[in-house]
CSV table of C-alpha atoms in Angstrom, one decimal:
chain,number,residue,atom,x,y,z
A,356,MET,CA,-22.6,-177.0,-103.6
A,357,CYS,CA,-20.2,-174.2,-104.8
A,358,ARG,CA,-22.8,-171.0,-105.4
A,359,ASP,CA,-20.1,-169.5,-107.7
A,360,CYS,CA,-19.8,-171.9,-110.3
A,361,GLY,CA,-22.1,-175.0,-109.4
A,362,CYS,CA,-19.5,-177.3,-108.8
A,363,SER,CA,-19.7,-180.2,-106.4
A,364,LEU,CA,-17.2,-178.5,-103.6
A,365,GLY,CA,-18.8,-177.5,-100.0
A,366,PRO,CA,-17.9,-178.2,-96.9
A,367,ALA,CA,-16.0,-181.5,-96.5
A,368,ALA,CA,-18.6,-184.4,-96.1
A,369,ALA,CA,-18.3,-186.7,-93.1
A,370,ARG,CA,-17.1,-189.9,-93.6
A,371,ALA,CA,-18.5,-193.4,-92.9
A,372,PRO,CA,-16.6,-195.1,-90.3
A,373,PHE,CA,-14.7,-198.2,-91.6
A,374,ALA,CA,-15.7,-201.9,-90.6
A,375,ALA,CA,-13.3,-204.0,-89.0
A,376,GLN,CA,-12.1,-206.9,-91.2
A,377,PRO,CA,-11.7,-210.7,-89.8
A,378,ALA,CA,-8.0,-211.5,-89.1
A,379,THR,CA,-7.5,-214.1,-91.8
A,380,LYS,CA,-4.6,-214.1,-94.3
A,381,GLY,CA,-5.4,-212.1,-98.0
A,382,HIS,CA,-3.2,-211.4,-100.8
A,383,ILE,CA,-0.5,-208.7,-100.1
A,384,GLU,CA,0.2,-205.9,-102.8
A,385,SER,CA,2.5,-203.1,-102.9
A,386,ILE,CA,1.1,-200.1,-104.8
A,387,GLU,CA,3.3,-197.4,-105.8
A,388,VAL,CA,1.2,-194.1,-105.5
A,389,ILE,CA,3.5,-191.0,-105.9
A,390,THR,CA,1.3,-188.2,-105.2
A,391,ALA,CA,1.2,-184.8,-103.2
A,392,ILE,CA,-0.2,-185.6,-99.8
A,393,LEU,CA,-2.0,-182.2,-99.8
A,394,ASP,CA,-3.2,-182.8,-103.6
A,395,GLU,CA,-6.9,-182.3,-102.6
A,396,ASN,CA,-6.0,-179.0,-100.8
A,397,ASP,CA,-4.1,-178.0,-104.1
A,398,ARG,CA,-7.0,-178.8,-106.2
A,399,VAL,CA,-9.5,-176.8,-104.1
A,400,ALA,CA,-6.8,-173.9,-104.1
A,401,ALA,CA,-6.5,-173.9,-107.8
A,402,HIS,CA,-10.5,-173.9,-107.9
A,403,ASN,CA,-10.4,-170.8,-105.8
A,404,ARG,CA,-7.9,-169.1,-108.0
A,405,THR,CA,-10.2,-169.9,-111.3
A,406,HIS,CA,-12.8,-167.8,-109.1
A,407,PHE,CA,-10.7,-165.1,-108.3
A,408,ASP,CA,-9.5,-164.8,-112.1
A,409,ARG,CA,-12.7,-165.0,-113.2
A,410,HIS,CA,-13.7,-161.8,-111.3
A,411,GLY,CA,-10.4,-159.9,-111.9
A,412,VAL,CA,-9.7,-159.9,-108.4
A,413,LEU,CA,-6.2,-159.9,-106.9
A,414,ALA,CA,-6.1,-162.3,-104.2
A,415,VAL,CA,-3.5,-161.9,-101.3
A,416,ASN,CA,-2.4,-163.8,-98.2
A,417,LEU,CA,-0.9,-162.2,-95.5
A,418,MET,CA,0.9,-164.8,-92.9
A,419,SER,CA,3.0,-163.4,-89.7
A,420,SER,CA,3.1,-164.1,-86.1
A,421,PRO,CA,0.5,-162.8,-84.2
A,422,GLY,CA,0.7,-159.3,-83.4
A,423,SER,CA,3.2,-158.1,-86.2
A,424,GLY,CA,0.3,-155.7,-87.5
A,425,LYS,CA,-1.5,-157.5,-90.2
A,426,THR,CA,-4.8,-156.1,-89.2
A,427,SER,CA,-3.6,-152.8,-88.3
A,428,LEU,CA,-1.9,-152.6,-91.9
A,429,LEU,CA,-5.3,-153.8,-93.2
A,430,GLU,CA,-7.0,-151.2,-91.7
A,431,ALA,CA,-4.3,-148.4,-92.9
A,432,THR,CA,-4.3,-149.5,-96.4
A,433,ILE,CA,-8.4,-149.9,-96.8
A,434,ARG,CA,-8.3,-146.0,-95.4
A,435,ALA,CA,-5.8,-145.0,-97.8
A,436,LEU,CA,-7.4,-146.4,-101.1
A,437,GLN,CA,-11.0,-145.7,-100.0
A,438,GLY,CA,-12.7,-144.6,-103.3
A,439,GLU,CA,-9.5,-145.9,-105.4
A,440,LEU,CA,-9.6,-149.7,-105.0
A,441,ARG,CA,-12.9,-151.8,-103.6
A,442,ILE,CA,-11.4,-154.2,-100.9
A,443,ALA,CA,-13.0,-157.2,-99.0
A,444,VAL,CA,-11.1,-159.2,-96.5
A,445,ILE,CA,-11.2,-162.9,-95.1
A,446,GLU,CA,-10.0,-163.1,-91.5
A,447,GLY,CA,-8.6,-166.3,-90.0
A,448,ASP,CA,-8.5,-166.7,-86.3
A,449,LEU,CA,-8.8,-169.5,-84.0
A,450,ALA,CA,-11.7,-167.5,-82.0
A,451,THR,CA,-13.5,-164.2,-82.0
A,452,GLU,CA,-14.9,-162.1,-84.6
A,453,ASN,CA,-12.6,-159.1,-83.6
A,454,ASP,CA,-10.4,-158.8,-86.4
A,455,ALA,CA,-13.4,-158.7,-89.0
A,456,ALA,CA,-15.3,-156.2,-86.9
A,457,ARG,CA,-12.0,-154.0,-87.2
A,458,ILE,CA,-12.3,-154.1,-91.0
A,459,ARG,CA,-15.9,-154.0,-91.2
A,460,ALA,CA,-15.5,-150.5,-89.3
A,461,CYS,CA,-13.3,-149.2,-91.9
A,462,GLY,CA,-16.7,-149.7,-94.3
A,463,VAL,CA,-15.6,-152.7,-96.1
A,464,PRO,CA,-17.1,-156.2,-96.3
A,465,ALA,CA,-15.3,-159.1,-94.1
A,466,VAL,CA,-15.8,-162.6,-93.4
A,467,GLN,CA,-14.2,-163.9,-90.1
A,468,ILE,CA,-13.3,-167.6,-90.5
A,469,THR,CA,-13.0,-169.1,-86.6
A,470,THR,CA,-10.8,-172.4,-87.0
A,471,GLY,CA,-11.4,-173.8,-83.3
A,472,ASN,CA,-8.1,-175.6,-82.7
A,473,ALA,CA,-6.5,-175.6,-86.1
A,474,CYS,CA,-3.6,-173.5,-86.7
A,475,HIS,CA,-3.8,-172.4,-90.5
A,476,LEU,CA,-6.3,-171.5,-93.2
A,477,ASP,CA,-6.8,-174.2,-96.2
A,478,ALA,CA,-8.2,-173.8,-99.6
A,479,GLN,CA,-11.4,-175.3,-98.3
A,480,MET,CA,-12.0,-172.8,-95.5
A,481,VAL,CA,-11.4,-170.0,-98.0
A,482,HIS,CA,-13.4,-171.9,-100.4
A,483,ASP,CA,-16.4,-171.8,-97.7
A,484,ALA,CA,-15.9,-168.4,-97.0
A,485,LEU,CA,-16.4,-167.4,-100.5
A,486,GLN,CA,-20.0,-168.4,-100.4
A,487,ASP,CA,-20.6,-165.4,-98.1
A,488,LEU,CA,-18.4,-163.1,-100.0
A,489,PRO,CA,-19.3,-161.6,-103.6
A,490,LEU,CA,-16.3,-161.1,-105.6
A,491,ASP,CA,-18.4,-159.0,-108.1
A,492,GLY,CA,-17.1,-155.5,-108.1
A,493,LEU,CA,-14.2,-156.3,-106.2
A,494,ASP,CA,-10.5,-155.4,-106.8
A,495,VAL,CA,-8.5,-157.1,-104.4
A,496,LEU,CA,-9.6,-159.7,-101.4
A,497,PHE,CA,-7.2,-160.0,-98.8
A,498,VAL,CA,-7.2,-163.4,-96.6
A,499,GLU,CA,-5.8,-162.5,-93.2
A,500,ASN,CA,-4.2,-165.8,-92.2
A,501,VAL,CA,-4.2,-167.1,-88.7
A,502,GLY,CA,-0.9,-165.6,-86.6
A,503,ASN,CA,1.5,-168.2,-86.6
A,504,LEU,CA,5.0,-168.7,-88.8
A,505,VAL,CA,4.9,-172.5,-88.8
A,506,CYS,CA,1.9,-173.9,-90.3
A,507,PRO,CA,0.1,-171.3,-92.9
A,508,ALA,CA,3.1,-172.0,-95.0
A,509,SER,CA,1.9,-175.7,-96.2
A,510,PHE,CA,-1.3,-174.7,-97.7
A,511,ASP,CA,-1.7,-173.2,-100.8
A,512,LEU,CA,-5.0,-171.0,-100.6
A,513,GLY,CA,-5.3,-170.2,-104.3
A,514,VAL,CA,-4.4,-166.9,-103.8
A,515,HIS,CA,-2.1,-164.9,-106.4
A,516,ARG,CA,0.4,-163.4,-103.9
A,517,ASN,CA,1.8,-164.4,-100.3
A,518,LEU,CA,3.2,-161.9,-98.2
A,519,THR,CA,5.0,-162.4,-94.9
A,520,LEU,CA,5.0,-159.4,-92.3
A,521,LEU,CA,8.2,-159.6,-90.1
A,522,SER,CA,7.8,-157.0,-87.2
A,523,VAL,CA,10.7,-155.0,-86.0
A,524,PRO,CA,10.0,-156.0,-82.3
A,525,GLU,CA,10.3,-159.7,-83.0
A,526,GLY,CA,13.8,-159.7,-83.9
A,527,ASP,CA,15.7,-159.8,-87.1
A,528,ASP,CA,16.6,-163.6,-87.4
A,529,LYS,CA,12.9,-164.6,-87.8
A,530,PRO,CA,13.4,-165.9,-91.2
A,531,ALA,CA,16.5,-168.0,-90.2
A,532,LYS,CA,14.1,-169.5,-87.4
A,533,TYR,CA,11.0,-170.0,-89.5
A,534,PRO,CA,12.7,-170.7,-93.2
A,535,VAL,CA,9.6,-172.2,-94.7
A,536,MET,CA,7.4,-169.3,-93.8
A,537,PHE,CA,9.7,-166.7,-95.3
A,538,ARG,CA,11.1,-168.9,-98.4
A,539,GLY,CA,7.9,-169.3,-99.9
A,540,ALA,CA,6.6,-165.6,-99.5
A,541,ASP,CA,6.1,-163.3,-102.7
A,542,LEU,CA,6.6,-160.2,-100.9
A,543,ALA,CA,8.3,-159.3,-97.2
A,544,LEU,CA,7.0,-156.5,-95.5
A,545,ILE,CA,9.4,-155.2,-92.3
A,546,THR,CA,6.6,-153.6,-89.9
A,547,LYS,CA,6.9,-151.3,-87.4
A,548,VAL,CA,9.8,-149.6,-88.5
A,549,ASP,CA,9.1,-146.4,-86.5
A,550,LEU,CA,10.0,-148.3,-83.1
A,551,LEU,CA,13.8,-149.1,-85.2
A,552,PRO,CA,15.2,-146.1,-82.8
A,553,HIS,CA,14.0,-147.8,-79.7
A,554,ILE,CA,15.3,-151.5,-80.8
A,555,GLU,CA,18.6,-151.2,-81.5
A,556,GLU,CA,19.0,-155.0,-81.7
A,557,PHE,CA,17.1,-154.9,-85.0
A,558,SER,CA,19.0,-154.6,-87.7
A,559,VAL,CA,17.1,-154.2,-91.1
A,560,GLU,CA,20.5,-155.2,-93.0
A,561,ARG,CA,20.6,-158.5,-91.0
A,562,ALA,CA,16.8,-159.0,-91.5
A,563,ARG,CA,17.4,-158.9,-95.4
A,564,ASP,CA,20.5,-161.0,-95.0
A,565,SER,CA,18.7,-163.5,-93.3
A,566,LEU,CA,15.7,-163.2,-96.1
A,567,ARG,CA,18.0,-163.7,-98.6
A,568,GLN,CA,19.8,-167.2,-97.0
A,569,VAL,CA,16.5,-168.7,-96.6
A,570,GLY,CA,16.2,-168.4,-100.6
A,571,PHE,CA,13.5,-165.6,-100.3
A,572,ARG,CA,13.5,-163.7,-103.7
A,573,GLY,CA,10.8,-161.2,-103.6
A,574,ASP,CA,10.7,-157.4,-103.0
A,575,ILE,CA,11.3,-156.4,-99.2
A,576,ILE,CA,9.6,-153.2,-98.1
A,577,GLU,CA,10.1,-151.3,-95.0
A,578,LEU,CA,7.2,-149.5,-93.7
A,579,THR,CA,4.8,-148.3,-90.9
A,580,ARG,CA,1.3,-148.2,-91.1
A,581,ARG,CA,1.5,-144.5,-90.3
A,582,GLY,CA,2.5,-143.8,-93.6
A,583,GLY,CA,5.7,-142.6,-95.2
A,584,PRO,CA,7.7,-143.8,-98.6
A,585,GLY,CA,7.5,-147.3,-97.5
A,586,PHE,CA,3.8,-147.5,-96.8
A,587,GLU,CA,3.6,-145.6,-100.3
A,588,ALA,CA,5.7,-148.6,-101.7
A,589,TRP,CA,3.4,-151.1,-100.5
A,590,LEU,CA,0.5,-149.0,-102.1
A,591,GLY,CA,2.2,-149.1,-105.1
A,592,TRP,CA,3.0,-152.9,-105.4
A,593,LEU,CA,-1.2,-153.3,-104.5
A,594,ARG,CA,-1.9,-151.1,-107.4
A,595,SER,CA,0.3,-152.7,-109.9
A,596,GLY,CA,-1.1,-156.4,-109.1
A,597,VAL,CA,-4.5,-154.8,-109.5
A,598,ALA,CA,-3.4,-153.8,-113.0
A,599,ALA,CA,-2.0,-157.0,-113.6
A,600,ARG,CA,-5.1,-159.0,-113.0
A,601,ARG,CA,-7.4,-156.4,-114.6
A,602,ALA,CA,-5.2,-156.7,-118.0
A,603,ALA,CA,-5.3,-160.7,-117.4
A,604,ALA,CA,-9.1,-161.0,-117.2
A,605,ALA,CA,-9.7,-158.6,-119.9
B,518,MET,CA,0.4,-178.9,-85.1
B,519,HIS,CA,-1.0,-178.5,-88.6
B,520,GLU,CA,0.3,-182.4,-89.3
B,521,LEU,CA,-2.5,-183.5,-88.0
B,522,ALA,CA,-4.6,-181.7,-90.8
B,523,VAL,CA,-1.7,-183.6,-93.4
B,524,CYS,CA,-2.6,-187.0,-91.8
B,525,GLN,CA,-6.1,-186.7,-92.6
B,526,ALA,CA,-5.3,-185.6,-96.4
B,527,LEU,CA,-3.1,-188.4,-96.2
B,528,ILE,CA,-6.0,-190.9,-94.9
B,529,GLU,CA,-8.4,-189.7,-97.4
B,530,GLN,CA,-5.7,-190.6,-100.1
B,531,VAL,CA,-5.1,-193.9,-98.8
B,532,GLU,CA,-8.8,-194.8,-98.5
B,533,ARG,CA,-9.2,-194.1,-102.2
B,534,VAL,CA,-6.1,-196.3,-103.0
B,535,ALA,CA,-7.8,-198.9,-100.7
B,536,ARG,CA,-11.5,-198.4,-102.5
B,537,ASP,CA,-9.7,-198.7,-105.7
B,538,ASN,CA,-7.9,-201.9,-105.2
B,539,ALA,CA,-10.6,-203.5,-103.2
B,540,ALA,CA,-8.1,-203.8,-100.3
B,541,ARG,CA,-9.5,-205.3,-97.0
B,542,ARG,CA,-6.6,-203.4,-94.8
B,543,ILE,CA,-3.6,-201.4,-95.3
B,544,LEU,CA,-0.2,-202.8,-94.2
B,545,SER,CA,2.0,-200.0,-94.5
B,546,ILE,CA,1.8,-196.4,-95.8
B,547,THR,CA,5.4,-194.8,-97.3
B,548,VAL,CA,5.9,-191.0,-97.4
B,549,SER,CA,8.8,-188.9,-98.1
B,550,VAL,CA,9.1,-185.6,-96.5
B,551,GLY,CA,11.9,-182.8,-97.0
B,552,PRO,CA,12.4,-180.1,-94.3
B,553,LEU,CA,11.0,-177.3,-96.8
B,554,SER,CA,7.9,-178.9,-96.6
B,555,GLY,CA,7.0,-177.3,-93.6
B,556,ILE,CA,6.4,-180.9,-91.9
B,557,GLU,CA,8.1,-182.2,-89.1
B,558,ALA,CA,8.5,-186.2,-89.6
B,559,LYS,CA,8.1,-186.8,-85.9
B,560,LEU,CA,5.1,-184.6,-85.1
B,561,LEU,CA,3.4,-186.6,-88.3
B,562,GLU,CA,4.2,-189.7,-86.6
B,563,HIS,CA,2.6,-188.7,-83.5
B,564,ALA,CA,-0.7,-187.3,-85.1
B,565,TYR,CA,-0.8,-190.3,-87.5
B,566,PRO,CA,-2.6,-192.8,-84.9
B,567,LEU,CA,-5.3,-190.2,-84.3
B,568,ALA,CA,-6.1,-189.8,-88.2
B,569,ALA,CA,-5.9,-193.2,-88.8
B,570,ALA,CA,-8.3,-194.3,-85.9
B,571,GLY,CA,-11.2,-196.0,-87.2
B,572,THR,CA,-10.1,-196.0,-91.0
B,573,VAL,CA,-8.8,-199.1,-93.3
B,574,ALA,CA,-5.4,-197.6,-92.2
B,575,GLU,CA,-5.9,-198.3,-88.3
B,576,GLU,CA,-3.2,-200.9,-88.2
B,577,ALA,CA,-1.0,-199.8,-90.8
B,578,LYS,CA,2.2,-198.9,-90.1
B,579,LEU,CA,3.5,-195.2,-91.4
B,580,VAL,CA,7.0,-195.2,-92.8
B,581,VAL,CA,8.3,-191.5,-93.2
B,582,VAL,CA,11.3,-191.2,-95.2
B,583,THR,CA,13.2,-187.9,-95.0
B,584,VAL,CA,14.6,-186.2,-97.6
B,585,PRO,CA,17.7,-183.7,-97.2
B,586,VAL,CA,17.8,-180.3,-98.7
B,587,ARG,CA,19.7,-180.0,-102.0
B,588,VAL,CA,20.8,-177.1,-103.9
B,589,ARG,CA,22.3,-176.6,-107.5
B,590,CYS,CA,24.3,-173.7,-107.9
B,591,ARG,CA,23.6,-171.6,-110.6
B,592,THR,CA,27.6,-170.2,-110.5
B,593,CYS,CA,29.5,-173.1,-110.2
B,594,LYS,CA,26.6,-176.0,-110.8
B,595,ALA,CA,27.8,-178.1,-107.9
B,596,GLU,CA,24.9,-180.0,-106.3
B,597,THR,CA,25.2,-180.0,-102.2
B,598,GLU,CA,23.4,-180.6,-99.5
B,599,ALA,CA,22.0,-177.3,-97.5
B,600,ALA,CA,20.7,-176.5,-94.4
B,601,SER,CA,16.9,-175.2,-94.8
B,602,ASN,CA,17.8,-171.5,-93.4
B,603,ARG,CA,21.0,-171.6,-95.3
B,604,LEU,CA,20.2,-172.0,-99.1
B,605,LEU,CA,23.7,-171.6,-100.1
B,606,CYS,CA,26.2,-173.4,-102.5
B,607,GLY,CA,28.3,-176.1,-100.1
B,608,SER,CA,31.0,-175.3,-102.7
B,609,CYS,CA,31.3,-171.9,-103.4
B,610,ASN,CA,29.1,-170.4,-101.0
B,611,ASP,CA,27.0,-168.2,-103.5
B,612,TRP,CA,23.1,-167.8,-103.0
B,613,HIS,CA,22.4,-168.4,-106.5
B,614,VAL,CA,21.0,-171.9,-106.2
B,615,ASP,CA,18.0,-173.9,-107.2
B,616,VAL,CA,16.4,-176.1,-104.8
B,617,ILE,CA,16.3,-179.6,-106.2
B,618,ALA,CA,15.3,-181.6,-103.2
B,619,GLY,CA,13.6,-181.3,-99.4
B,620,GLU,CA,10.5,-179.8,-100.5
B,621,GLU,CA,8.5,-183.1,-100.8
B,622,MET,CA,5.7,-183.9,-99.2
B,623,LEU,CA,4.7,-187.1,-101.1
B,624,LEU,CA,2.5,-190.3,-100.7
B,625,GLN,CA,5.2,-192.7,-102.5
B,626,ARG,CA,3.7,-196.3,-101.4
B,627,VAL,CA,1.0,-198.5,-100.1
B,628,GLU,CA,0.9,-201.9,-99.2
B,629,ILE,CA,-2.3,-203.6,-98.8
B,630,GLU,CA,-3.7,-206.8,-97.9
B,631,THR,CA,-6.9,-208.0,-100.4
B,632,ALA,CA,-9.6,-210.2,-99.7
B,633,ASP,CA,-8.4,-213.3,-101.5
B,634,GLU,CA,-5.6,-215.1,-102.9
B,635,PRO,CA,-6.1,-214.0,-106.9
B,636,VAL,CA,-7.0,-216.7,-109.4
B,637,HIS,CA,-4.5,-217.5,-112.1
């Protein structure tokens, strides 16, 4: 049972196997259903969102390829906002506690979800992780999704904002190659821009065009975790998101 | 390969339909999938037998209807087909378009067999 609100959502229950039926002819019916296949995930996602809203917490999902700088960005963000915003992180990886350990070393709570072979987080995994993460007194909850530009895009986690990172070494045509992921994002971060002088194949203009062509309509921030105007713009984006959540919860 | 997770969610829905309608077995399941859902029809078909094994849908045929991406242009109002990584108006090439189809990931129809002929 969910500790937070007493709802009956919990780790998914095991199902009883179906007993084989005799092969006699019965009555045949065709039933029109028309429901979203992931409607159970969507229901749990809506439930997560209610939790976040009740606590006035801004929940942000970070998605990208492996190695594009999600954890490094979080480390730099936590350090920059120390004493200003209270942050916690849910880390998703196939294996290891490495990323959660890195976040805890920055002095904020982190829960690691190890998905085994699952290539994405879903709303139920986030809901389960919330059992170990008190939301009271938090301003921002980051969910760092499994590094993957395909699968996480299909699962609503119940967060307020979805972010997709595109790092300079990956190439400026990533949005064209993975349109579903980039189209669904509210904010795109072009990371590791300090490498631009060394990677002349990457054009920020082409990356922006590629984002526009896949239907991305959010803001685009170019940044490096080492600081500078892009990093400040990212912090500003977070601060205004937190202010909006506080106003909504008041 | 999140198609397996999608198939498992699909089977849970179908099991609910089977229970509600006292089905003895499921004969076919029809889903519609658009390219912007992030699901590959072929991978869905491959993952389906793994998710259906040992369930009421074990012998059911999965029918995947793929829906093309269609956009409506805000500028010239044309409705055209588009590629999922090039959501532009097919008529005037403007990017101010709304997606009107291609995001679906829907369970449409379940064909079931109940135990007995209904009594009239």
